């Protein structure tokens, strides 16, 4: 039996060329860099990896590159959700053939499905997949996978071996573990909500698929190790820093552009994501980048920006927001003949 | 200049073969039937048409068949949303080459985008599309397109000519019309919320893209005509009936399976949709079908089911729900050793 | 049997003295002014009347003053919700003794109750009240009263004679009327959402309890009359204007301060409401007041402000918002050492 | 300076006589019982204490009785929210005169206030209160108190000394602590969400105001002690049990009736709460009570019910729900002539 999923899996961002295509060279370099910094696994085609913005062929190409470059050094969890059950199963087969450890499949999105439908969907996949499946629960974006559904699927489908939960809801994670573990001690519980990583592990989760591990793999890995060894005070301090960094990347720009900007600062050429940006957003990202650089510099991951950083606490203000606000005020005042 | 969009456009359901593929013959027959019953246009690849559950190639094939069968008798509004701007523009070009009147493009979904991003997305499409574009606002499923964004896009992009709004929010429709019409009197406002069709038209909307027009095109068309000619009492009576029918189809089964079941009753072989169903759901759909048959029979669109219908008011109880509840109670009682 | 509730009932704002007490003289003057301008009834202790911010004794005093000043000229619908069923019934008895036509009782708030509990609450009131009861559904603030609950209460309690619905959801209003009217043709349906008044009446509602009728009673009454007599084009034009005015009053300040500011402009000394305001909010209200003055002036209800109004369309920008934004930007820039 | 708030504060339920009045004798007995079982403080007039369902005079009476019976053995945190700032300050003064340690004040409810208004409200209270104030954030029921507002109030008002947060959102608790502690190391952070008590303390919270501590004070106290002493495995096991018990009490009946039923099982005569119950609800509560008795018996807090308990895992099914469902099915089937 394959090893149980645990530790920190990095949901891969995809570097783009100036022509808007996958930047294979930079992606390979990024994979090496992540593995060298200690992440336990890689997770292409997740939400962070903007899977919905690629074509079927591109999603396959991303996993091909990552699997080839990883060459077995760490396990790969490949996002495999496609347009329908048949297409998703085809992806499962392909990622299995590439040697991936498991796939992660988000519940159907766009339509908000009932628990019955979510069950029927995963049941059909679970019964036909050649590769282990991780359920992916992200109620903010997709149909939620509720606790009774997880329990039922875990009992009926051996191939369903884990859940990745991105809700950040700790009591609900406890409910999942209570419902599933008595019958499936091998089932794995991963959190996708970086701001709750330490407490999630302390209540019993097995690890995380955390976007911030693509930016500061050293820090996320250290947080995981300190928490597992119950060095609570040290872990808490890092968790606090991670909340600040995570919030800045998550809330100051359209997801995942803040994360892309931060990986740029670590020395990669991420290029522009596929979602077009307004002028305001581009200005906002420049401000955000300066803020992030100060945060990363305070941990020694980058130099300070030219002009230096504020002393004391890193600024909690959303720099991008300020820029957007200023421009919006000016344009409103102009419209009203006030400026 | 092309004629302004108005009237009732039917969001096409897609009949499936028993092998789970597009049933071309039945789709062609359905197109003829709809046009003969007076709908003003057709609208493939909408939410009712389950566009997310088909592959890129299938979405194209659906429009090909419908355009070919329609042969210019009514205008076609083709859903053209794909994975990203570039792919969406390719679809725009293709549907343009097929002679469609316009495309409808839903705001990006899965990720919840800010107004700035929604603007940037449609702006890039509006600047590059060869075919007229209808914005598709369905905040229940996709990133909302707010009033300032609609106003801005209508002012900057001539190729953006309409909005289809499925929120059913009448004051918001008024806000849209107030914001856009002074500068763009040619802009069209369509409602996708059947339960509000009459009042939407009375406050100034141009028509609707209404799923129920795929089931009872005669009734939806009649409601439109009566409302336009201000026969308020007659229109209101039909609107009331439509609310009942719409609610039964919408809330008693996973969308759009209730609509598919109703079209079956009108004499088409719709087959099964692509989203798998649980046993409970299949039983529920059978109950629902009997309820729908009584509703349709009361208008003379079908015979009554064997065994007849309740006298007086059509039952407002959700038959599928009863079935689901009974089964769920029995199974819970069994689990608890109570039965 | 008492006459069925219909027409426009004004939810009374309460003028305050500079000491923060009820301004009886101004309230009496306001009552006369409203009645003279044609509202069909008065409605003290609604949400607009800030009933939660007064003591039990003050709520009674407000109704006393209004009932005394009205002296039977128009019917009074008195808000009677108190801490629990017993206290609410005491208020029912008192308002009955004052000659009110009916009471309006909001569903319990703070706790979000299930339909079963909402039913049990109103059932106990309905069985013991000496005065007719209007259910008050405002799901944005209080536990929702769903359609089956309304139907059940209407069938079991003769004393429950109406519903005031402030959701603005037109299909849901249709559902209520379909569920209740067959058995209770005397039951009355009032909308509390001014932005949907015209379409609500066209689908069958009996009238409205509309906050804007406390500001522009002439206009609200005219909209009601034009709609009832099916002068659709004329009614639509007024409904559009009312949406603009309503939005400005509702969304540009904390509710109901925008309405209070507008009544000030009609010549009343409303004083300050009981909810404290920040400096930003006070500045925002001054901007809003100028915007409202232009809107009211365009209908001839006030003079233009010193300095005049923008030509053409009244500004749709939220003036208060601009002020708040400017101050917030400046203070954020200061915090960051940027200004 | 008074001691910092920490540990477990019990939000007091109020026993009622059969006449629906406060049962003083039982309340005094309950206070002694709680203190003897180790809770660190008492918290009358919280949400669990159904403060909104009592009159002003009753709320005062409840604190009087509890303060008198406590006689200084543990600190009292008294819920002091009244209709407006002036009335709330009066309550602050009165509870100060009774020797309470602090008051807890929920943000204004019914109306959903902006952060600016929430700030202005608490600022005015903070500037005028004679007794220490705990902000009470419960976004599910009242206007939320966001992090910038908490930070600002903590910096401007010395008398505001703590926040009780009932959201259960751990990352947000971290954000609060990061924003406030640098300037106010004396500020206290309490969680009101029992299902997250252990992880909340591990990330730095000072304690909890937890409804379950009114039912199983021994267990809640033990969880607190084990967590503080970093006995993580032991604490986790208790946290898991507490989630189960908390969920059963919270979700199987209208809040707080499940908690009232459980305290009955501990030997108190709680009587009926003030919110009327339907027949279904009463039946549901009987089922729930049997479930709770098994849960409590498994910890040795009660005997098993007559007939015994299921072996192995306590049932996770919601017994009340089953009852409600069965009755609802039967009544629906009857209505439809099916039974």
CSV table of N, CA and C in Angstrom, one decimal, chain A residues 151 168-171 173-175 177-178 181-182 193 195-196 198-205 230 232-233 236 239-241 243-244 246-247 251 313 316, chain D residues 151 168-171 173-175 177-178 181-182 193 195-196 198-205 230 232-233 236 239-241 243-244 246-247 251 313 316:
chain,number,residue,atom,x,y,z
A,151,UNK,N,-17.9,10.8,4.9
A,151,UNK,CA,-17.9,9.5,5.6
A,151,UNK,C,-18.4,8.4,4.7
A,168,UNK,N,-10.7,26.2,6.2
A,168,UNK,CA,-10.1,26.8,7.4
A,168,UNK,C,-11.0,26.6,8.6
A,169,UNK,N,-12.0,25.8,8.5
A,169,UNK,CA,-13.0,25.6,9.6
A,169,UNK,C,-12.5,24.4,10.5
A,170,UNK,N,-11.9,24.8,11.6
A,170,UNK,CA,-11.3,23.7,12.5
A,170,UNK,C,-12.3,22.8,13.1
A,171,UNK,N,-13.4,23.3,13.7
A,171,UNK,CA,-14.4,22.3,14.2
A,171,UNK,C,-14.9,21.4,13.1
A,173,UNK,N,-13.2,20.3,10.5
A,173,UNK,CA,-12.1,19.3,10.3
A,173,UNK,C,-12.2,18.2,11.4
A,174,UNK,N,-12.4,18.6,12.6
A,174,UNK,CA,-12.6,17.7,13.7
A,174,UNK,C,-13.8,16.7,13.4
A,175,UNK,N,-14.9,17.3,13.0
A,175,UNK,CA,-16.0,16.4,12.6
A,175,UNK,C,-15.7,15.4,11.5
A,177,UNK,N,-12.7,14.1,10.9
A,177,UNK,CA,-11.8,13.1,11.4
A,177,UNK,C,-12.6,12.2,12.3
A,178,UNK,N,-13.5,12.7,13.1
A,178,UNK,CA,-14.3,11.8,13.9
A,178,UNK,C,-15.2,10.9,13.1
A,181,UNK,N,-12.1,8.4,10.7
A,181,UNK,CA,-11.0,7.7,11.2
A,181,UNK,C,-11.3,6.3,11.8
A,182,UNK,N,-12.4,6.2,12.5
A,182,UNK,CA,-12.7,4.9,13.1
A,182,UNK,C,-12.7,3.8,12.1
A,193,UNK,N,-5.7,25.9,4.2
A,193,UNK,CA,-5.9,27.2,4.7
A,193,UNK,C,-4.7,27.5,5.6
A,195,UNK,N,-3.5,30.0,7.1
A,195,UNK,CA,-3.7,30.8,8.3
A,195,UNK,C,-4.1,29.9,9.5
A,196,UNK,N,-4.4,28.7,9.2
A,196,UNK,CA,-4.8,27.8,10.3
A,196,UNK,C,-4.0,26.5,10.4
A,198,UNK,N,-1.1,25.6,11.9
A,198,UNK,CA,-0.6,25.1,13.2
A,198,UNK,C,-1.8,24.5,14.0
A,199,UNK,N,-2.9,25.2,14.2
A,199,UNK,CA,-4.0,24.6,15.0
A,199,UNK,C,-4.6,23.4,14.3
A,200,UNK,N,-4.6,23.4,13.0
A,200,UNK,CA,-5.2,22.2,12.3
A,200,UNK,C,-4.3,21.0,12.6
A,201,UNK,N,-3.0,21.1,12.6
A,201,UNK,CA,-2.2,19.9,12.9
A,201,UNK,C,-2.4,19.5,14.3
A,202,UNK,N,-2.5,20.5,15.2
A,202,UNK,CA,-2.6,20.2,16.6
A,202,UNK,C,-4.0,19.5,16.9
A,203,UNK,N,-5.0,19.7,16.1
A,203,UNK,CA,-6.2,19.0,16.4
A,203,UNK,C,-6.2,17.7,15.6
A,204,UNK,N,-5.2,17.4,14.8
A,204,UNK,CA,-5.0,16.1,14.3
A,204,UNK,C,-4.9,15.9,12.7
A,205,UNK,N,-4.8,17.1,12.0
A,205,UNK,CA,-4.6,17.0,10.6
A,205,UNK,C,-3.3,16.5,10.2
A,230,UNK,N,5.6,19.7,18.9
A,230,UNK,CA,4.9,20.4,20.0
A,230,UNK,C,5.8,21.5,20.6
A,232,UNK,N,5.3,24.6,20.9
A,232,UNK,CA,4.1,25.4,20.7
A,232,UNK,C,4.5,26.9,20.6
A,233,UNK,N,5.3,27.4,21.5
A,233,UNK,CA,5.6,28.9,21.4
A,233,UNK,C,6.3,29.3,20.1
A,236,UNK,N,3.9,29.0,17.2
A,236,UNK,CA,2.9,30.1,17.2
A,236,UNK,C,3.4,31.4,16.6
A,239,UNK,N,3.4,30.9,13.0
A,239,UNK,CA,2.1,30.9,12.4
A,239,UNK,C,1.6,32.4,12.4
A,240,UNK,N,1.9,33.2,13.4
A,240,UNK,CA,1.5,34.6,13.3
A,240,UNK,C,2.1,35.3,12.1
A,241,UNK,N,3.4,35.1,11.9
A,241,UNK,CA,4.0,35.7,10.7
A,241,UNK,C,3.4,35.3,9.4
A,243,UNK,N,0.3,34.3,9.0
A,243,UNK,CA,-1.0,34.9,8.8
A,243,UNK,C,-0.8,36.2,8.1
A,244,UNK,N,0.2,37.0,8.6
A,244,UNK,CA,0.4,38.3,8.0
A,244,UNK,C,0.7,38.3,6.5
A,246,UNK,N,0.3,35.7,4.5
A,246,UNK,CA,-0.8,35.1,3.7
A,246,UNK,C,-1.9,36.1,3.5
A,247,UNK,N,-2.3,36.8,4.5
A,247,UNK,CA,-3.3,37.9,4.3
A,247,UNK,C,-2.9,38.9,3.2
A,251,UNK,N,-5.4,39.0,0.2
A,251,UNK,CA,-6.4,40.0,0.2
A,251,UNK,C,-6.1,41.3,-0.6
A,313,UNK,N,7.0,47.1,13.3
A,313,UNK,CA,6.0,46.2,12.7
A,313,UNK,C,6.0,46.4,11.2
A,316,UNK,N,0.6,46.9,8.2
A,316,UNK,CA,-0.5,46.0,8.0
A,316,UNK,C,-1.5,46.6,7.0
D,151,UNK,N,-8.8,47.3,17.1
D,151,UNK,CA,-7.5,47.9,17.4
D,151,UNK,C,-7.7,49.4,17.8
D,168,UNK,N,-15.6,31.7,16.2
D,168,UNK,CA,-14.9,30.5,16.0
D,168,UNK,C,-13.8,30.5,14.9
D,169,UNK,N,-13.6,31.7,14.4
D,169,UNK,CA,-12.6,31.9,13.3
D,169,UNK,C,-11.2,32.1,13.9
D,170,UNK,N,-10.4,31.1,13.8
D,170,UNK,CA,-9.1,31.2,14.5
D,170,UNK,C,-8.1,32.1,13.8
D,171,UNK,N,-8.0,32.1,12.5
D,171,UNK,CA,-7.1,33.1,11.9
D,171,UNK,C,-7.5,34.6,12.2
D,173,UNK,N,-8.9,35.5,15.0
D,173,UNK,CA,-8.5,35.7,16.4
D,173,UNK,C,-7.0,36.0,16.4
D,174,UNK,N,-6.2,35.4,15.6
D,174,UNK,CA,-4.8,35.7,15.5
D,174,UNK,C,-4.6,37.1,15.0
D,175,UNK,N,-5.4,37.5,14.0
D,175,UNK,CA,-5.3,38.9,13.5
D,175,UNK,C,-5.6,39.9,14.7
D,177,UNK,N,-5.3,39.5,17.9
D,177,UNK,CA,-4.2,39.5,18.9
D,177,UNK,C,-3.0,40.3,18.3
D,178,UNK,N,-2.7,40.0,17.1
D,178,UNK,CA,-1.5,40.8,16.5
D,178,UNK,C,-1.8,42.3,16.4
D,181,UNK,N,-2.3,43.4,20.9
D,181,UNK,CA,-1.3,43.1,22.0
D,181,UNK,C,-0.1,44.0,22.0
D,182,UNK,N,0.5,44.4,20.9
D,182,UNK,CA,1.7,45.3,21.0
D,182,UNK,C,1.4,46.5,21.9
D,193,UNK,N,-16.7,30.1,21.2
D,193,UNK,CA,-17.0,28.9,20.3
D,193,UNK,C,-16.4,27.7,20.9
D,195,UNK,N,-16.4,24.6,20.2
D,195,UNK,CA,-15.8,23.6,19.3
D,195,UNK,C,-14.4,24.0,18.9
D,196,UNK,N,-13.9,25.2,19.2
D,196,UNK,CA,-12.6,25.6,18.9
D,196,UNK,C,-11.8,26.0,20.1
D,198,UNK,N,-9.8,24.5,22.4
D,198,UNK,CA,-8.4,24.0,22.5
D,198,UNK,C,-7.5,24.8,21.5
D,199,UNK,N,-7.8,24.7,20.2
D,199,UNK,CA,-6.9,25.4,19.3
D,199,UNK,C,-6.8,26.9,19.5
D,200,UNK,N,-7.9,27.5,20.0
D,200,UNK,CA,-7.9,29.0,20.3
D,200,UNK,C,-6.9,29.3,21.4
D,201,UNK,N,-6.9,28.5,22.4
D,201,UNK,CA,-6.0,28.7,23.5
D,201,UNK,C,-4.5,28.5,23.0
D,202,UNK,N,-4.3,27.5,22.2
D,202,UNK,CA,-3.0,27.2,21.7
D,202,UNK,C,-2.5,28.3,20.8
D,203,UNK,N,-3.3,29.0,20.1
D,203,UNK,CA,-2.8,30.1,19.3
D,203,UNK,C,-2.7,31.4,20.1
D,204,UNK,N,-3.1,31.4,21.4
D,204,UNK,CA,-2.9,32.5,22.3
D,204,UNK,C,-4.1,33.1,23.0
D,205,UNK,N,-5.3,32.6,22.8
D,205,UNK,CA,-6.4,33.2,23.5
D,205,UNK,C,-6.3,32.9,25.0
D,230,UNK,N,-0.2,22.1,28.0
D,230,UNK,CA,0.3,21.5,26.7
D,230,UNK,C,0.3,19.9,26.7
D,232,UNK,N,-1.2,17.8,24.9
D,232,UNK,CA,-2.0,18.0,23.7
D,232,UNK,C,-2.9,16.7,23.4
D,233,UNK,N,-2.3,15.6,23.5
D,233,UNK,CA,-3.1,14.4,23.1
D,233,UNK,C,-4.3,14.2,24.0
D,236,UNK,N,-6.8,17.0,23.1
D,236,UNK,CA,-7.5,16.8,21.9
D,236,UNK,C,-8.6,15.8,22.0
D,239,UNK,N,-11.4,17.7,23.5
D,239,UNK,CA,-12.0,18.6,22.5
D,239,UNK,C,-12.9,17.9,21.6
D,240,UNK,N,-12.5,16.7,21.1
D,240,UNK,CA,-13.3,15.9,20.2
D,240,UNK,C,-14.7,15.6,20.9
D,241,UNK,N,-14.6,15.1,22.1
D,241,UNK,CA,-15.9,14.8,22.8
D,241,UNK,C,-16.8,16.1,22.9
D,243,UNK,N,-16.8,18.6,21.0
D,243,UNK,CA,-17.4,19.0,19.7
D,243,UNK,C,-18.7,18.2,19.5
D,244,UNK,N,-18.7,16.9,19.8
D,244,UNK,CA,-19.9,16.1,19.6
D,244,UNK,C,-21.0,16.6,20.5
D,246,UNK,N,-21.4,19.5,22.0
D,246,UNK,CA,-21.7,20.9,21.6
D,246,UNK,C,-22.6,20.9,20.3
D,247,UNK,N,-22.2,20.1,19.3
D,247,UNK,CA,-23.0,20.0,18.1
D,247,UNK,C,-24.4,19.5,18.4
D,251,UNK,N,-27.2,22.1,17.4
D,251,UNK,CA,-27.9,22.0,16.1
D,251,UNK,C,-29.1,21.1,16.1
D,313,UNK,N,-19.7,3.9,19.6
D,313,UNK,CA,-19.8,5.3,19.4
D,313,UNK,C,-21.2,5.8,19.8
D,316,UNK,N,-24.4,9.6,16.1
D,316,UNK,CA,-24.1,11.0,15.6
D,316,UNK,C,-25.3,11.5,14.9
